XYZ file of C-alpha atoms in Angstrom:
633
model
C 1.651 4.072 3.700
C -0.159 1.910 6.552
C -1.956 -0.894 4.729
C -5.786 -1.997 5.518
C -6.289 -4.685 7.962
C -9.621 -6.334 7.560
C -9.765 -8.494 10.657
C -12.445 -11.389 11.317
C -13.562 -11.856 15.120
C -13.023 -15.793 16.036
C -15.743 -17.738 17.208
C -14.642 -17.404 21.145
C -14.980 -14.228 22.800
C -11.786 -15.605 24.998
C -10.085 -15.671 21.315
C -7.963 -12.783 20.367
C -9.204 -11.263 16.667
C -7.279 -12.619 13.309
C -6.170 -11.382 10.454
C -8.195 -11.793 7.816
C -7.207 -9.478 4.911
C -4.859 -6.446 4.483
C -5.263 -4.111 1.388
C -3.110 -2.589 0.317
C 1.347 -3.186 0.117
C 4.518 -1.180 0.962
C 6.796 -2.867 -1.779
C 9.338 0.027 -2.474
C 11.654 -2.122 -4.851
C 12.303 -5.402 -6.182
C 13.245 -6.791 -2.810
C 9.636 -6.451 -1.016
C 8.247 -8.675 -3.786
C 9.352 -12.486 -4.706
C 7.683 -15.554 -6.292
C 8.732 -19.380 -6.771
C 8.675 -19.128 -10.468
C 6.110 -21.944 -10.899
C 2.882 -21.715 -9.192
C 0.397 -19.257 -8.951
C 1.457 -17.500 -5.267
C 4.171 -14.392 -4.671
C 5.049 -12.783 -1.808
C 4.892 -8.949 -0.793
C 5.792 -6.816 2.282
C 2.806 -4.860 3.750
C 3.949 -3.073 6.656
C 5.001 -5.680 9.620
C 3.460 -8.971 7.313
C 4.311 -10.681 4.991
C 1.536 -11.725 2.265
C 1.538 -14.600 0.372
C -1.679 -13.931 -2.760
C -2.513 -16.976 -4.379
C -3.917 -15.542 -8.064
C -6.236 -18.685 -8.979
C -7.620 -18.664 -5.968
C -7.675 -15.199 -4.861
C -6.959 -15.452 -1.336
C -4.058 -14.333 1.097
C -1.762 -15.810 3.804
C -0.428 -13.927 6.570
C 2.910 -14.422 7.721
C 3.944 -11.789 10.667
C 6.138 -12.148 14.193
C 4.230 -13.679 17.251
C 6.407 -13.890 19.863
C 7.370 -10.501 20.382
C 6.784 -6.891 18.938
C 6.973 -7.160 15.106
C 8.833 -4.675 12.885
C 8.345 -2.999 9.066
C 9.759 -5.769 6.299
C 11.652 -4.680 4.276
C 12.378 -7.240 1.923
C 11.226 -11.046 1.623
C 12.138 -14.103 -0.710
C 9.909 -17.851 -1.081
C 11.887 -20.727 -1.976
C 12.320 -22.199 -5.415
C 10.017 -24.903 -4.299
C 7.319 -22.508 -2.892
C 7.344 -24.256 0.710
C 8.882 -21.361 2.894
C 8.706 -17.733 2.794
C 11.523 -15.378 4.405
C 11.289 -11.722 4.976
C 14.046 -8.917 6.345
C 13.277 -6.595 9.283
C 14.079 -3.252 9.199
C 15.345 -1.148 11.871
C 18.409 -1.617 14.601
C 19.123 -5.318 15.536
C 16.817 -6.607 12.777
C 16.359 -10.235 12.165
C 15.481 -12.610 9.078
C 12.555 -14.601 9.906
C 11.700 -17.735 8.096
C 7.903 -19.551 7.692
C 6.019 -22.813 6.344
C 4.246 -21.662 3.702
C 1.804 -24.600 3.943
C 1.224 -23.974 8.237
C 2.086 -20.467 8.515
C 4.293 -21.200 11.941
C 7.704 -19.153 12.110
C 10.840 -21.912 11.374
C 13.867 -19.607 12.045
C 14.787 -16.582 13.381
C 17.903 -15.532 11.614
C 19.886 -12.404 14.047
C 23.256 -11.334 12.287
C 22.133 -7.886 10.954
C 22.757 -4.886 13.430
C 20.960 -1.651 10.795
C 18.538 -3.482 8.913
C 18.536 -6.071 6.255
C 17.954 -4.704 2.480
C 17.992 -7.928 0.644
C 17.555 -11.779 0.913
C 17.579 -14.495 -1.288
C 17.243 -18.878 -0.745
C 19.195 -21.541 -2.702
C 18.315 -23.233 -5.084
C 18.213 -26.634 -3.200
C 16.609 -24.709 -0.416
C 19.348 -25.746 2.102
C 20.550 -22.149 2.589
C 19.407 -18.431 2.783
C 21.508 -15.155 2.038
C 20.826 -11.842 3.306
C 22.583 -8.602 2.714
C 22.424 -5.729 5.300
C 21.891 -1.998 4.425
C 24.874 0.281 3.918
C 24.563 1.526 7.356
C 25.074 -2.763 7.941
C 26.930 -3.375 5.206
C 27.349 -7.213 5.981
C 26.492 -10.290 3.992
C 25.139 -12.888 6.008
C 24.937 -16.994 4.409
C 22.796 -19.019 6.886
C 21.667 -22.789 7.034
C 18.272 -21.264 8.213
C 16.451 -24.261 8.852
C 19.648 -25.176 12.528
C 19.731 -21.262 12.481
C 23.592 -21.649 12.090
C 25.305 -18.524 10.861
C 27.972 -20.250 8.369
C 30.245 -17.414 7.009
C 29.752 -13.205 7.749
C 31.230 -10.984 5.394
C 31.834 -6.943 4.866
C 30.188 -6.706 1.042
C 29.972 -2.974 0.878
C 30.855 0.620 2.300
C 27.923 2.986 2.011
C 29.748 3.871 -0.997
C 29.234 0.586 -2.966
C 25.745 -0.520 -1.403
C 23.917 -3.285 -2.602
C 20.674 -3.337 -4.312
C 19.879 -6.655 -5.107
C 21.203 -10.620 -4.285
C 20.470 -13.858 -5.747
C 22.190 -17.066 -6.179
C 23.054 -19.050 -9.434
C 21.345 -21.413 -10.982
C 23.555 -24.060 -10.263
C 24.239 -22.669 -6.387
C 27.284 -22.505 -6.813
C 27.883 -18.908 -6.506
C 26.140 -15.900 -4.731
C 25.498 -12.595 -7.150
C 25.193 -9.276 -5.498
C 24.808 -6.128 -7.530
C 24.718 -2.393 -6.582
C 26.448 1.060 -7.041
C 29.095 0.636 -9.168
C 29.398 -3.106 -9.058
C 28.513 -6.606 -9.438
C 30.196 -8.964 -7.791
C 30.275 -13.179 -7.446
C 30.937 -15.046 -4.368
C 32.343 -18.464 -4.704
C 30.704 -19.967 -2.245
C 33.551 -23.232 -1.146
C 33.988 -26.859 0.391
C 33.960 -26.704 3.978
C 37.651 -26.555 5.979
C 38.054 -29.331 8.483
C 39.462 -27.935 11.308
C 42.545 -29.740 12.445
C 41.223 -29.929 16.644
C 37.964 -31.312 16.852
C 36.528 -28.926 19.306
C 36.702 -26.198 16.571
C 33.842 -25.445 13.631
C 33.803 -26.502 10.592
C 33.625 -23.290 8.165
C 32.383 -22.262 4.405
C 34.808 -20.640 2.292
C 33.426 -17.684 0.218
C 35.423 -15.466 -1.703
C 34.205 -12.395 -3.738
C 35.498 -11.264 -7.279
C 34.035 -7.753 -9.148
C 33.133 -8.682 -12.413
C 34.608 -6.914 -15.255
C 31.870 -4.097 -16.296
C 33.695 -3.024 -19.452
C 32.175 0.482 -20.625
C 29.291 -0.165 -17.981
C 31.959 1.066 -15.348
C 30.446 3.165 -12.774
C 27.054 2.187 -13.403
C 24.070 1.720 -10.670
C 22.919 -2.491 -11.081
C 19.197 -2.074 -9.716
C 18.690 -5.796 -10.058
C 20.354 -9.250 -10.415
C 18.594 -12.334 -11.534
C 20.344 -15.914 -12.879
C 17.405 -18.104 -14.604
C 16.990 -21.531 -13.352
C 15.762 -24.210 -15.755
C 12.436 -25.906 -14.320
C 11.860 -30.035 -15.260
C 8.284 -30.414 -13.597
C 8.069 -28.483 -10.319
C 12.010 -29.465 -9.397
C 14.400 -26.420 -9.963
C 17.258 -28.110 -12.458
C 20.857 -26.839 -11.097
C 22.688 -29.886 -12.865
C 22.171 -28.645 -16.467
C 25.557 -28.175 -17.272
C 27.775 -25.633 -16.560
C 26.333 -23.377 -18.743
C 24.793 -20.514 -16.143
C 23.424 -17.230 -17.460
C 22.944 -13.760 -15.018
C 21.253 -11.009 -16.245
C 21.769 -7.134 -14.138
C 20.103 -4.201 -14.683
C 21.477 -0.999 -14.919
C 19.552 2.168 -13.129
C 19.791 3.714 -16.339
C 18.130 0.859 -18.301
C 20.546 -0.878 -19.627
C 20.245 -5.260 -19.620
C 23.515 -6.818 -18.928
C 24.202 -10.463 -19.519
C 27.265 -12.797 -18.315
C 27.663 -16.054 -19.458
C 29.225 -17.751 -16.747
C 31.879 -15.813 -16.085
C 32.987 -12.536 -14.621
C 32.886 -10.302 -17.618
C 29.868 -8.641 -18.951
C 29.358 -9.965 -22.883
C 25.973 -8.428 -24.010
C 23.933 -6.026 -23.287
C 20.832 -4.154 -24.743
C 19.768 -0.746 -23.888
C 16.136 -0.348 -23.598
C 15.736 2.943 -24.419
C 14.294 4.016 -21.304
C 14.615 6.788 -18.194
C 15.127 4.698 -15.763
C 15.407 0.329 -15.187
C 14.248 -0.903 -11.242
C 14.235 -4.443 -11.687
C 13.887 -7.143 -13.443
C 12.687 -10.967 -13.699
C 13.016 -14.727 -15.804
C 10.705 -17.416 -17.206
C 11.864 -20.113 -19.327
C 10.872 -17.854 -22.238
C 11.113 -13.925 -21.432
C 12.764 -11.574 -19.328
C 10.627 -8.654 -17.611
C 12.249 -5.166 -16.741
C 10.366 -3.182 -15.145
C 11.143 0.471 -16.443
C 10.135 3.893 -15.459
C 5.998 5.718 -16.758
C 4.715 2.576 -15.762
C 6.586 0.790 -18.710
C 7.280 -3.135 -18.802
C 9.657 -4.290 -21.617
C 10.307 -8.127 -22.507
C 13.128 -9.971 -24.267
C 13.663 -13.409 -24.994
C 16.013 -15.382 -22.876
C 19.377 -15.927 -24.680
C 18.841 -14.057 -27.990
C 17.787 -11.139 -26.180
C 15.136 -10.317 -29.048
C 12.164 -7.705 -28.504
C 9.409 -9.313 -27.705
C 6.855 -6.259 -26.432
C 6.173 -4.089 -23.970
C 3.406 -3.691 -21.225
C 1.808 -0.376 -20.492
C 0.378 0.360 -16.881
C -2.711 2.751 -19.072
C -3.997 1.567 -22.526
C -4.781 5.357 -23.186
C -2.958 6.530 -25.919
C -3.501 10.240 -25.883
C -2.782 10.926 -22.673
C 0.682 11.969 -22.205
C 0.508 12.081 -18.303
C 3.082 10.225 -16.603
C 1.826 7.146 -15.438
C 3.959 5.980 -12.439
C 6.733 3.785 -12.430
C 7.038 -0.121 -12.876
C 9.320 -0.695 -9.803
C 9.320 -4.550 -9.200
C 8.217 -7.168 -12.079
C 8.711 -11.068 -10.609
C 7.013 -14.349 -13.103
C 5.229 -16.357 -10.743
C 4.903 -19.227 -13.385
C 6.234 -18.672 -17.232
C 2.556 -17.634 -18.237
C 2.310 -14.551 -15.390
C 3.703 -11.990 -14.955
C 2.888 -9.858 -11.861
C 3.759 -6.350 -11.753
C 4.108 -3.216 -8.669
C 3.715 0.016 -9.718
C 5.512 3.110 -7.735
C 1.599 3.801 -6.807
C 1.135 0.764 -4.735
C -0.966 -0.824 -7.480
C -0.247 -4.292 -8.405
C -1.372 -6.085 -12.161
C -1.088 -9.653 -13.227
C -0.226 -10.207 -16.801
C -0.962 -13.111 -18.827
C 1.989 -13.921 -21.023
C 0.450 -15.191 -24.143
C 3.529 -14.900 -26.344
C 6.029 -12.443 -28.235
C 3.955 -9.100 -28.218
C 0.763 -11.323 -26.762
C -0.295 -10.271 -23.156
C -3.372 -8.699 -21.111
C -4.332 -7.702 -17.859
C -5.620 -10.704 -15.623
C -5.877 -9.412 -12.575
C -5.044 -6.053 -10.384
C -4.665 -5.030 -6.960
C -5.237 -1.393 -5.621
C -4.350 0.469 -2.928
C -2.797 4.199 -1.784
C 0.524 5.059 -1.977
C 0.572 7.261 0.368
C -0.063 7.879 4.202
C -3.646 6.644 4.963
C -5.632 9.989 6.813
C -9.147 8.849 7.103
C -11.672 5.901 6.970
C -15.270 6.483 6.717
C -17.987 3.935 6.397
C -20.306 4.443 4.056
C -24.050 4.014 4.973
C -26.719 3.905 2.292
C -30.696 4.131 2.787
C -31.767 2.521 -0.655
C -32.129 6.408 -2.048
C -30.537 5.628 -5.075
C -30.883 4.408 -8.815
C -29.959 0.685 -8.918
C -27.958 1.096 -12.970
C -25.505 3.470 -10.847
C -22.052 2.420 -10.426
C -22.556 3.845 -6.980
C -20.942 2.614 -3.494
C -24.977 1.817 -2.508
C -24.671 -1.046 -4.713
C -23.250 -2.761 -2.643
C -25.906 -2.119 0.272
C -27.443 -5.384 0.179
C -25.126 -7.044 2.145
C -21.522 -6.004 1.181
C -19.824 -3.312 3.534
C -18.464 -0.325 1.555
C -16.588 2.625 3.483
C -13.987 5.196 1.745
C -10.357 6.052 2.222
C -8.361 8.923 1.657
C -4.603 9.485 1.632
C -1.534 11.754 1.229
C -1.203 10.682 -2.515
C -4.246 13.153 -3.401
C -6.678 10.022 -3.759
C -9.670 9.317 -3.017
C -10.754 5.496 -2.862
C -14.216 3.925 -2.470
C -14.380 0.314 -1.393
C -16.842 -2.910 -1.451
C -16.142 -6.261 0.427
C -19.035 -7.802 -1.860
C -17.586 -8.604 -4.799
C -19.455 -9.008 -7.695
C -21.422 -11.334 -8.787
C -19.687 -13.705 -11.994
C -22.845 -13.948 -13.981
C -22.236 -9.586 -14.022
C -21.221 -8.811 -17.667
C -22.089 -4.876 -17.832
C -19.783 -2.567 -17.866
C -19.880 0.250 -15.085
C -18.771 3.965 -14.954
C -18.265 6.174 -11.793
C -17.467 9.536 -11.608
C -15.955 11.763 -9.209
C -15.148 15.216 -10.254
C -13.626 14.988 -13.870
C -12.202 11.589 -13.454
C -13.952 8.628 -14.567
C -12.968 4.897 -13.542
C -14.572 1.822 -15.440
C -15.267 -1.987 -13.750
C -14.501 -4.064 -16.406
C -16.488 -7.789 -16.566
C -14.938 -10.270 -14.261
C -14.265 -12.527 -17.098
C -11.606 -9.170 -18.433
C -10.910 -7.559 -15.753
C -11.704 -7.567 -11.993
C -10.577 -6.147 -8.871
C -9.621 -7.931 -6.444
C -10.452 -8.109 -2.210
C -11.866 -4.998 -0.913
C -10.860 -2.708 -4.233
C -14.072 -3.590 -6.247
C -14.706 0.067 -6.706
C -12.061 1.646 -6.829
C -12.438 6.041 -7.501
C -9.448 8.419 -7.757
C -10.490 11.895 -7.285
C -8.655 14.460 -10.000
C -10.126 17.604 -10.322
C -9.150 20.095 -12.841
C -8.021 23.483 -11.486
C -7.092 22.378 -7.890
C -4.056 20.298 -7.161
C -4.141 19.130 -4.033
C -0.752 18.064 -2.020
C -3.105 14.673 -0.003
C -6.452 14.483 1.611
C -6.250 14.628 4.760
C -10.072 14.032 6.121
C -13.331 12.928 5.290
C -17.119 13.123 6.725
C -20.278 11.090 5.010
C -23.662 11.996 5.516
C -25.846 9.609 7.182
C -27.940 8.934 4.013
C -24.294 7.939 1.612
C -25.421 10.938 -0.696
C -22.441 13.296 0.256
C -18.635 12.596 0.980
C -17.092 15.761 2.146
C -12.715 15.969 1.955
C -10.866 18.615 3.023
C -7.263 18.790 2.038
C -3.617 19.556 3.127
C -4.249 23.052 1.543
C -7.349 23.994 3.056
C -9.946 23.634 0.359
C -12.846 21.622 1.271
C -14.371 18.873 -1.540
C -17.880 17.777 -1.690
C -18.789 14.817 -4.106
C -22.569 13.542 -4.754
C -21.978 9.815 -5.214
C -25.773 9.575 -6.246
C -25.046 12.528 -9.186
C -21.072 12.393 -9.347
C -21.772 16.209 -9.125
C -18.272 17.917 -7.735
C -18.672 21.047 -5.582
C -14.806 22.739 -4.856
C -14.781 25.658 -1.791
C -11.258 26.789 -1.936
C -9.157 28.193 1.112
C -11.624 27.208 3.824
C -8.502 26.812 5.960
C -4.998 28.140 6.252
C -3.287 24.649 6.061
C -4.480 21.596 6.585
C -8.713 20.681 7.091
C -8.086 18.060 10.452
C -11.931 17.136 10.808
C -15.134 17.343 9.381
C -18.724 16.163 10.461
C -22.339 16.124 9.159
C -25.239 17.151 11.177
C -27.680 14.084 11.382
C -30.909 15.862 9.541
C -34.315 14.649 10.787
C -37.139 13.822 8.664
C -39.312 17.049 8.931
C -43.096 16.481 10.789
C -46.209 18.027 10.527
C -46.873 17.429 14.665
C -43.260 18.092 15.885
C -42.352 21.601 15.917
C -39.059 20.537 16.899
C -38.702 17.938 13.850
C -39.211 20.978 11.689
C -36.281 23.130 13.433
C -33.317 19.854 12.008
C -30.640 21.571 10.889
C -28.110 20.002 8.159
C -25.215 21.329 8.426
C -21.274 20.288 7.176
C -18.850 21.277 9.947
C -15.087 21.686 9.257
C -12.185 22.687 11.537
C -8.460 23.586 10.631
C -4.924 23.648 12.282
C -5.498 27.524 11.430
C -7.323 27.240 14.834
C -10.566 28.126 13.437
C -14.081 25.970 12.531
C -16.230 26.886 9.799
C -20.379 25.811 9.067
C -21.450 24.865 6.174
C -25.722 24.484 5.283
C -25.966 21.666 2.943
C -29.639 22.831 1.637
C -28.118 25.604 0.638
C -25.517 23.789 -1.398
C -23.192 24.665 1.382
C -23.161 27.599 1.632
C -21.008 29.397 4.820
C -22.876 30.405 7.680
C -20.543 31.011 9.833
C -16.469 30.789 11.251
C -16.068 30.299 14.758
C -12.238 31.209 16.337
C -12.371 30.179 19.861
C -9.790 27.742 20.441
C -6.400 28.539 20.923
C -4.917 25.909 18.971
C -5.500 23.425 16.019
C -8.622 22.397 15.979
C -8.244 18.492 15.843
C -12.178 17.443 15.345
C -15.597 18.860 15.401
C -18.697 17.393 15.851
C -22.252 18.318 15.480
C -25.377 16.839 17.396
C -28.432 17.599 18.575
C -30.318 17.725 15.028
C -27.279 20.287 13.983
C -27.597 22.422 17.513
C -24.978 21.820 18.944
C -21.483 21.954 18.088
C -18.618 20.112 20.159
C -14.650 20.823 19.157
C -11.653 19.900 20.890
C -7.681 20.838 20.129
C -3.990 21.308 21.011
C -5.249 23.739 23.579
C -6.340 20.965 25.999
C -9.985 22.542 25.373
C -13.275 20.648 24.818
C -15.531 23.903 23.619
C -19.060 24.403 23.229
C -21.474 26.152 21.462
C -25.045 26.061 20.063
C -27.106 27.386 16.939
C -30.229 28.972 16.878
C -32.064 30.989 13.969
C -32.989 29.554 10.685
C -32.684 30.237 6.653
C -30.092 32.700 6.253
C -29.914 34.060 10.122
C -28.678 32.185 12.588
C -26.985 32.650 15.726
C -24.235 30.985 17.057
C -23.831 31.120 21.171
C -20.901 32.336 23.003
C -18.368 29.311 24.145
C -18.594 26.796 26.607
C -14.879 25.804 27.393
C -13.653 22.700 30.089
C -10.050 22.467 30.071
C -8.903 18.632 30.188
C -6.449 17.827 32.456
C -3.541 17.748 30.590
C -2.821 16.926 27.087
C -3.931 17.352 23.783
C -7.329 16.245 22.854
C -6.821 14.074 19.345
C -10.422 12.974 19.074
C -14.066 13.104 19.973
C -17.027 10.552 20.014
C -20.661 11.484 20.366
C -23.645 9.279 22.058
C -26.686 11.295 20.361
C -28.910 8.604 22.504
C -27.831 9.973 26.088
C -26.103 13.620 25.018
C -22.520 11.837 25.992
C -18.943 12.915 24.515
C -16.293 10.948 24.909
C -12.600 12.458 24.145
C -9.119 10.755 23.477
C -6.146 12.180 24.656
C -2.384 13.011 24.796
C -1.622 11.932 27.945
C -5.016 11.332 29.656
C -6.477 8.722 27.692
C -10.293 8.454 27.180
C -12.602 10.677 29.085
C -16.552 10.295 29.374
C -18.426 13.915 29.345
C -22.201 14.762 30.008
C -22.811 17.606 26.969
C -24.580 19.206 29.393
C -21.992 20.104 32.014
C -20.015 21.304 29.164
């Protein structure tokens, strides 16, 4: 999934554009997600950036590579003190790449990873970084980031013993890694004085498995050691007395009390265990069905669970709790498989609720409409127009079979009603801001489930010019039509043979007594398919088919309709730009014979249309943008 950039013009025209806000995250496990531990802020991946959300506050800072093509994170970490934020490429020749927190500006750029880097963690003093390559890599790298000095390079693991997860101890003496069939401590040493001056000075490090008892052969998803917190300064001079906790793929907590033998554990009684996190108080593992079960630190006693749905009767898997991180003792923040993200307040043994959540897809993003409304609607409706007195709304739809509406006004805090919205036999309630609020752009936020049709992803969308209809077509070829005045649901199964690429509304105008031509506005739903074909829909009629037009060669890649629904403009894989027109009215109309121009070369992806001076313009393969009269088509 490609996040959402929202991005905010500057001031100058000379200026280039900034980012402003990005919905949405692409956290796949415990290492795209990190906090300090005591403030408010944690840190996700989202694509090529790296987002710091600030929870009081509710805003975001962007943290992404200026100086030369950026690349997908994989991974990031913020230091115990909150001050820097560092994030893993992935990809060949991949580097670590450090930033101020406070100014934004990139310190280091870390290069010792030739196949990606998986995993990354600081110290606790903050003097020095670790970062752990992929299998493919398979190198662990300890660097005194802020000189960029590469101090010791190690092989860690053979794609047969990867690692999932690395952290220090609390004291920083030691570096934990965890994966298939493993855990493991490196000692990190002194430094060797080199005998000739000329020569480096180097780290010792030297790695010993830990003794898993009857947890031999198990996956370690996770590996965490708790560091005490006296004010705002991490503590690593407590004592000797460290604690790690691992956890097992299976769901099994593992404790070692400072030394290399496992001498507790507690099985959670769960499918599956992706990662885990420590207060001063609790430790969160995040399990599988959206599942979130705490224990006390030490004792290891029960202390609750947290549940991703508070419905109780339905037995639908909800999806999985795959990264959990405390960013102070009283939050707990929480990604779900589904790219949703929910902050917990921590109240207590068995004592927490929802605080705060993020939404996005978790899926490939298809299609982006705005959403235009002309005041037709009643105000009391949880409807996308209530946002049309100044907020922007537009939809999204995605891979994951969602649907999402979205507001950039938020609400207002004096709102204490509750609101219900729904879309097709799914409904979705905005809780009081004082309970529960969404945050950013995901104010309204609508998942499309409709009984009887299960849809592999949407895959395109069209909105009529007055907001009333959003039309979806599908990877399977059925077409959905929902009435966001009504939340009526309309379903027209195997339109198309594979996916729907494009659909378009006709632009209906308001009928006149003195304009014959007024009165001849058609409104009309066009959709075309990679089954080559285009079909026309009359939305008076509650859509029903007119006709299916099979003149292209090709996938159809988008349709449009101008002309008060006369005309009818398509383009494809078969380097064609077609034309045709539609005449008739009620239940008899006539559609004309084609009109084909042949582009250049090239497949035509995309098609604009100037109703004001009859003007297409076309995106293509090879050929880039073209400007075409309608009329010499």
């Amino acid at each position: 999934m490609k996040p959402i950039r929202k991005l905010k013009k500057p001031q100058s025209s000379c200026s280039k554009f900034e980012l402003e806000e990005i919905i949405g995250l692409t956290v796949r496990n415990a290492n795209g997600f990190a906090s300090s531990g005591f403030d408010s802020k944690f840190a996700y991946t989202a694509g090529c950036v790296a987002v710091l959300y600030d929870v009081d506050l509710g805003t975001q800072s962007h943290f992404v590579v200026s100086n030369r093509l950026p690349k997908p994170l994989a991974c990031v970490a913020v230091s115990h003190d909150g001050s820097y934020i560092a994030a893993g490429e992935s990809g060949k020749q991949s580097a670590v790449i450090v930033w101020s927190s406070a100014s934004l500006a990139s310190i280091s750029e870390l290069n010792g990873h030739r196949y990606g880097v998986a995993c990354t963690a600081f110290s606790p003093d903050g003097k020095h970084l670790v970062s752990v390559g992929t299998p493919q890599d398979g190198y662990l790298c300890l660097w005194d980031w802020r000189s960029g000095t590469l101090i010791k390079k190690l092989k860690t693991c053979s794609p047969f013993s990867d690692v999932a997860s690395v952290s220090f101890s609390a004291d920083g003496k030691c570096i934990l890694t965890a994966g298939k069939k493993h855990i493991k401590i490196w000692t990190v040493g002194l430094p060797v004085k080199s005998r000739a001056k000329t020569e480096a000075v180097s780290l010792t490090m030297h790695g010993k498995h830990v003794n898993l008892g009857h947890h031999k052969g198990c996956t370690f998803t996770d590996i965490a050691s708790p560091v005490k917190i006296n004010g705002n300064v991490a503590d690593v001079n407590g004592g000797d007395f460290v604690l790690v906790y691992a956890l097992t793929s299976s769901g099994v907590l593992c404790v070692l009390h400072g030394g290399l033998t496992i001498t507790q554990s507690v099985n959670l009684m769960v499918e599956k265990g992706y990662a885990l996190s420590t207060s001063q108080e609790f430790i969160a593992c995040a399990c599988n069905n959206g599942i979130v079960k705490l224990y006390t630190v030490g004792s290891l006693e029960y202390a609750g669970d947290l549940h991703y749905s508070d419905d109780k009767e339905n037995k639908a898997t909800f999806p999985d709790a795959i990264a959990c991180h405390f960013s102070t003792s009283e939050k707990l923040v929480v990604v779900y498989r589904n790219q949703s993200l929910y902050v917990w307040n921590i109240h207590g043994k068995f004592q927490a609720t929802k605080c705060c959540v993020l939404v996005s897809h978790s899926g490939c993003i298809w299609d982006i409409k705005n959403l235009s409304c002309e005041n037709m609607h009643d105000p009391s409706l949880a409807c996308v127009a209530r946002g049309c007195t100044g907020g922007v709304s537009f939809a999204t739809c995605s891979a994951d079979g969602t649907i999402r509406l979205w507001d950039l006004a938020l609400q207002s805090a004096s709102t204490e009603r509750k609101s219900t919205f729904a879309i097709g036999q799914h409904h979705v309630t905005t809780e009081p801001l004082d309970t529960l609020w969404l945050v950013g752009a995901g104010t309204f936020e609508r998942e499309s489930v409709v009984s009887g049709v299960i849809t592999k992803g949407y895959r395109s969308m069209a909105v009529s010019s007055d907001g009333k209809h959003l039309a979806a077509g599908d990877s399977d070829g059925n077409l959905h039509i929902f009435n966001l005045y009504t939340s009526d649901y309309t379903c027209i199964q195997d339109v198309h043979v594979g996916e729907v690429l494009s659909l378009n509304f006709s632009v209906p105008v308001k009928k006149s007594i003195n304009s014959v031509e007024d009165s001849e506005s058609y409104y009309f739903l066009a959709s075309s398919g990679r089954d080559k074909t285009i079909h026309l829909f009359d939305v008076n009629r509650n859509f029903h088919p007119i006709a299916r037009i099979d003149d292209h060669s090709a996938a159809v890649s988008s349709v449009k309709l101008t002309g008060n629904g006369h005309k009818i403009i398509s383009c494809g894989s078969d380097r064609s730009l077609i034309f045709h027109e539609v005449a008739g009215s009620d239940k008899d109309y006539n559609i004309s014979d084609p009109h084909q121009q042949k582009a250049s070369h090239g497949t035509i992806y995309d098609i604009a249309i100037d109703p004001t001076t009859e003007t297409a313009v076309t995106v293509g393969q090879a050929s880039g943008f073209k400007i075409v009269p309608i009329h010499q088509i």
